[in-house]
PDB file of C-alpha atoms in Angstrom:
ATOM      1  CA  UNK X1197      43.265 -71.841 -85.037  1.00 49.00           C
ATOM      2  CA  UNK X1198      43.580 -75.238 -84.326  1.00 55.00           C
ATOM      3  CA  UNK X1199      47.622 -76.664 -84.761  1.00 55.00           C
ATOM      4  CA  UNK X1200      46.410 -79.399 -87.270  1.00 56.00           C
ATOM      5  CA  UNK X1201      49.927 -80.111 -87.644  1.00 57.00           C
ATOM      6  CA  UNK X1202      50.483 -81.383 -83.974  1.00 57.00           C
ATOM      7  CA  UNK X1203      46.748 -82.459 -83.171  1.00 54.00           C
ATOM      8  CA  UNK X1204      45.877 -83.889 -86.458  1.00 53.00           C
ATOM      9  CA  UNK X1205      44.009 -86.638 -84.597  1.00 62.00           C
ATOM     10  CA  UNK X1206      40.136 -86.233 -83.468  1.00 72.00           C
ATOM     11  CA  UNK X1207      39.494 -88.353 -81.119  1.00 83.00           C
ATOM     12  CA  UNK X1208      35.478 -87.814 -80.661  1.00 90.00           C
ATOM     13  CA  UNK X1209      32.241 -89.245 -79.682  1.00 93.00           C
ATOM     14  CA  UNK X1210      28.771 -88.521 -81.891  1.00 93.00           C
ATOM     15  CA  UNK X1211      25.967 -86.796 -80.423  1.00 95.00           C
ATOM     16  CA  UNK X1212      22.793 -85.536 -81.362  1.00 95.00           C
ATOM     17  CA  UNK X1213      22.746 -82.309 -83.313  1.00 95.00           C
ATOM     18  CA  UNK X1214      20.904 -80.904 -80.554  1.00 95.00           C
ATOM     19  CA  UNK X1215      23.331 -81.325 -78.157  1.00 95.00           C
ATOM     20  CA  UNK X1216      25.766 -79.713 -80.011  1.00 95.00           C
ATOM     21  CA  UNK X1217      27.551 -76.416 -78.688  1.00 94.00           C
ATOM     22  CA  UNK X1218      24.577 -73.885 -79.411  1.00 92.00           C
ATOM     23  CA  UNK X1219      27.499 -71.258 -80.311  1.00 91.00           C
ATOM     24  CA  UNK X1220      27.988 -73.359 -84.195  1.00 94.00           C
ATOM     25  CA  UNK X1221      24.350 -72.038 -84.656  1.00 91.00           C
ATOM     26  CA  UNK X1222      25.520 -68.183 -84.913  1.00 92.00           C
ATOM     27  CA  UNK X1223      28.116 -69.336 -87.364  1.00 93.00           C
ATOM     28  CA  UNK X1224      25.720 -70.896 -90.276  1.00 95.00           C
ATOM     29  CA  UNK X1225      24.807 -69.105 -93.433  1.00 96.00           C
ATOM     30  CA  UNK X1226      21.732 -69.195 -94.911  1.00 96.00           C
ATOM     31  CA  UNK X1227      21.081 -72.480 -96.658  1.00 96.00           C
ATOM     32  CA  UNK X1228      23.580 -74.204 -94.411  1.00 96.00           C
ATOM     33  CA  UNK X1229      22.445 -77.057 -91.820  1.00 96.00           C
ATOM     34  CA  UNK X1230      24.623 -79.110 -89.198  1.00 96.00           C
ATOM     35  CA  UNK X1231      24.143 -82.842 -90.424  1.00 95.00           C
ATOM     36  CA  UNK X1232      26.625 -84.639 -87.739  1.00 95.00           C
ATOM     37  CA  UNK X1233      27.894 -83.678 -84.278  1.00 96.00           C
ATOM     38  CA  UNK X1234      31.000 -85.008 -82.389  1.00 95.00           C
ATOM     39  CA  UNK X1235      32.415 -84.263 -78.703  1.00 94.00           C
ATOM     40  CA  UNK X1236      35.574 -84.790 -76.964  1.00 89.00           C
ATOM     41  CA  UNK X1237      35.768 -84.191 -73.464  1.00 87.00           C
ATOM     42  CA  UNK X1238      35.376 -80.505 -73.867  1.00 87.00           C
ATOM     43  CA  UNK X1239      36.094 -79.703 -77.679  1.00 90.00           C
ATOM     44  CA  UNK X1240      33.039 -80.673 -80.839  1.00 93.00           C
ATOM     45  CA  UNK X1241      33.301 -80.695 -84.501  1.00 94.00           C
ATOM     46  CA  UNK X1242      30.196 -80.405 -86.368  1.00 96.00           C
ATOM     47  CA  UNK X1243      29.468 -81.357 -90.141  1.00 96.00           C
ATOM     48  CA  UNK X1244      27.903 -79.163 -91.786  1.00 97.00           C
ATOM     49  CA  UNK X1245      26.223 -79.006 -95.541  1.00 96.00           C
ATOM     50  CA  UNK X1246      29.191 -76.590 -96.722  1.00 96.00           C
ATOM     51  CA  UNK X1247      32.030 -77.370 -94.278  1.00 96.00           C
ATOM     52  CA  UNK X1248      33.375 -79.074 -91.003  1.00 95.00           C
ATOM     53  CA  UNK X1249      33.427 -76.442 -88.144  1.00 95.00           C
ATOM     54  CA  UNK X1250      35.920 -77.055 -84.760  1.00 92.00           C
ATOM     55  CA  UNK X1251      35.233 -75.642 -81.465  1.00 92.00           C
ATOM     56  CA  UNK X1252      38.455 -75.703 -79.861  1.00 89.00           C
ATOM     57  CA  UNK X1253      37.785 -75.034 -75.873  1.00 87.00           C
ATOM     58  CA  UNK X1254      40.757 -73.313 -74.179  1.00 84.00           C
ATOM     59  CA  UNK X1255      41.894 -72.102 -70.654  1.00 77.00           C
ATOM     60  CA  UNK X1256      40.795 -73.563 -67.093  1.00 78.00           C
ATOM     61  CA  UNK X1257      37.249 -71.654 -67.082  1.00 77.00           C
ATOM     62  CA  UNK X1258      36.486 -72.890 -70.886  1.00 73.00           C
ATOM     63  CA  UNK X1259      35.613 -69.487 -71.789  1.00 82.00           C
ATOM     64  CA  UNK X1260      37.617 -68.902 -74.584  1.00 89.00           C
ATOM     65  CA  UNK X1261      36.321 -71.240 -78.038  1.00 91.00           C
ATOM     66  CA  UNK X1262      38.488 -71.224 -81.044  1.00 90.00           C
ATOM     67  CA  UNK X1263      36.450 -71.973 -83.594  1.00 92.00           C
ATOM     68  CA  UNK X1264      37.847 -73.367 -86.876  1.00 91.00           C
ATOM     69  CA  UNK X1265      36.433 -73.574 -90.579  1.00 93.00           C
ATOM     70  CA  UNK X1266      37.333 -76.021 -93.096  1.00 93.00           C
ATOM     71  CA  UNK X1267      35.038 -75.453 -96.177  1.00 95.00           C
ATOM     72  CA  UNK X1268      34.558 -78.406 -98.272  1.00 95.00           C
ATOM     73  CA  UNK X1269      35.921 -76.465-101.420  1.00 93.00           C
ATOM     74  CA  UNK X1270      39.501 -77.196-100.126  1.00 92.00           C
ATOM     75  CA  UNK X1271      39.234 -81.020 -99.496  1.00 93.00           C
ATOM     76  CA  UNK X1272      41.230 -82.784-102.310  1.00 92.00           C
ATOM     77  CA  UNK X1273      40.383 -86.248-101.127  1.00 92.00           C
ATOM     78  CA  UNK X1274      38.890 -88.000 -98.618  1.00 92.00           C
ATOM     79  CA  UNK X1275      38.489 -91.336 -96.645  1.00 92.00           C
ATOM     80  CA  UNK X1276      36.468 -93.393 -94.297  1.00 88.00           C
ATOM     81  CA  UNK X1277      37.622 -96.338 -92.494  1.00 87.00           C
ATOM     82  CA  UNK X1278      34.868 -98.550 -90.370  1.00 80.00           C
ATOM     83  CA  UNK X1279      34.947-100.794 -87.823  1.00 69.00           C
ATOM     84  CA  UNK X1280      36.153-103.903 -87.506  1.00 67.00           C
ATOM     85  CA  UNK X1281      34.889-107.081 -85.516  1.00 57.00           C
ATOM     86  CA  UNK X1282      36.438-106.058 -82.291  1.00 57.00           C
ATOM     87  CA  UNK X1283      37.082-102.545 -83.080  1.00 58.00           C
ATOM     88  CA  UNK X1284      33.796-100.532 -82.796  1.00 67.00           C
ATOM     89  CA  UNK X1285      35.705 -97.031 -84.033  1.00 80.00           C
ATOM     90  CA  UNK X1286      35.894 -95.928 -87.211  1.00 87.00           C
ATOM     91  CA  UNK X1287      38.035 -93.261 -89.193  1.00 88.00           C
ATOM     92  CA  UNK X1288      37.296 -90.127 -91.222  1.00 89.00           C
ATOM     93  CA  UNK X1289      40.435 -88.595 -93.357  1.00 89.00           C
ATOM     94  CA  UNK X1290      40.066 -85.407 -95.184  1.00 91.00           C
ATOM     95  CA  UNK X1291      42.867 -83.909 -97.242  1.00 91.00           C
ATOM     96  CA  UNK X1292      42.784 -80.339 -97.721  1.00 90.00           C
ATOM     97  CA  UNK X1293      44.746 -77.953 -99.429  1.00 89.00           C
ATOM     98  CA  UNK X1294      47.396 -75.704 -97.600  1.00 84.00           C
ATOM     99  CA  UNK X1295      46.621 -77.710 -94.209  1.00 82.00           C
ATOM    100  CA  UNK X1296      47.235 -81.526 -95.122  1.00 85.00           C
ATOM    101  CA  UNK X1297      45.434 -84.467 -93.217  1.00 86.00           C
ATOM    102  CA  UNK X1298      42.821 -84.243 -90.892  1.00 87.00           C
ATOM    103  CA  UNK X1299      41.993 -87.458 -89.035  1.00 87.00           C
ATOM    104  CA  UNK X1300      38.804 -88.151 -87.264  1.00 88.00           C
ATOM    105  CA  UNK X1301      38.771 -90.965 -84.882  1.00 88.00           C
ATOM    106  CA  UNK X1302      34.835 -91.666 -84.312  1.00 90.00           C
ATOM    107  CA  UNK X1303      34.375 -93.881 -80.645  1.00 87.00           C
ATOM    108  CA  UNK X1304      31.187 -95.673 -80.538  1.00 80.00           C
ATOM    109  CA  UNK X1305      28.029 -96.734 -82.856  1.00 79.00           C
ATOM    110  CA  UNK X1306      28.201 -94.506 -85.758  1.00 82.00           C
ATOM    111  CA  UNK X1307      26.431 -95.295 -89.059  1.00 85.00           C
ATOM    112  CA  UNK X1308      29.393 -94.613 -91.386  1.00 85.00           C
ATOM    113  CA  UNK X1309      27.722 -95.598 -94.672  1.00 87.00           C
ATOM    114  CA  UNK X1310      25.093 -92.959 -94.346  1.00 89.00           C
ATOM    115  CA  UNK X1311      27.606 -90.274 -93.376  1.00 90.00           C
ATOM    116  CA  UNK X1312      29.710 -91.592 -95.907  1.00 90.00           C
ATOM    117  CA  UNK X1313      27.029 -90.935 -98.715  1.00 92.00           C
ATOM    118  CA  UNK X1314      26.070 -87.395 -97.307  1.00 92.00           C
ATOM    119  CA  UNK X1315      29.273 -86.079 -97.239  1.00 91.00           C
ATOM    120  CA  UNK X1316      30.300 -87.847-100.993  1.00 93.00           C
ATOM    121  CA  UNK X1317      26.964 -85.661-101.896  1.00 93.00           C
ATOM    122  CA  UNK X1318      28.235 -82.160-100.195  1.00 91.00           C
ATOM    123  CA  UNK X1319      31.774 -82.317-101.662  1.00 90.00           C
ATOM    124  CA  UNK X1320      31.255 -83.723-104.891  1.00 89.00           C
ATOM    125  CA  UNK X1321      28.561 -81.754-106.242  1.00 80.00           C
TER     126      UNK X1321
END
């Protein structure tokens, strides 16, 4: 699992859902469908319906994938932070119980409003 305490900072870059690690697909449940898609140089974090899913890469060859789960049903509270004038990142911060914060840093154009709204639906309902 992924130290959350130590790396509690996502630093990540959105992509299309296609291009996201075909592995996540094996992992959804019926009724379940990926709705965002992030990368870091080698790790991705997807956004799911029902929860946010971390791919973890590890080892030289990049054959070994942690994968974590964080279901929705444990987030307390969360927050989004966009960009500024000059700063074209913006900031997703989930709270969730038994783990703590989970900061997402997202690098590049993003439309934050519309994830915003999607993910307001998934957890609050």
């Amino acid at each position: 699992m992924i130290d959350f305490q130590e790396s509690s900072v996502f630093k990540l870059k959105p992509i299309e859902i296609a291009d996201a690690r075909e592995d996540f697909h094996k992992f959804i449940i019926e009724g379940e469908s990926i709705f965002a898609a992030f990368k870091t140089i080698r790790d991705q974090v997807v956004f799911t319906n029902k929860r946010i899913i971390a791919a973890n890469v590890q080892g030289l060859t990049g054959s070994k994938v942690d994968y974590t789960s964080l279901p929705y049903s444990k987030i307390q509270a969360f927050s989004v932070e966009s960009s500024g004038t000059l700063d074209m990142d913006c900031e997703i911060e989930v709270y969730l119980s038994g783990l703590g914060r989970v900061r997402f840093e997202i690098r590049g154009s993003f439309d934050l409003i519309a994830f915003n709204r999607y993910i307001s639906e998934c957890i609050l309902t």
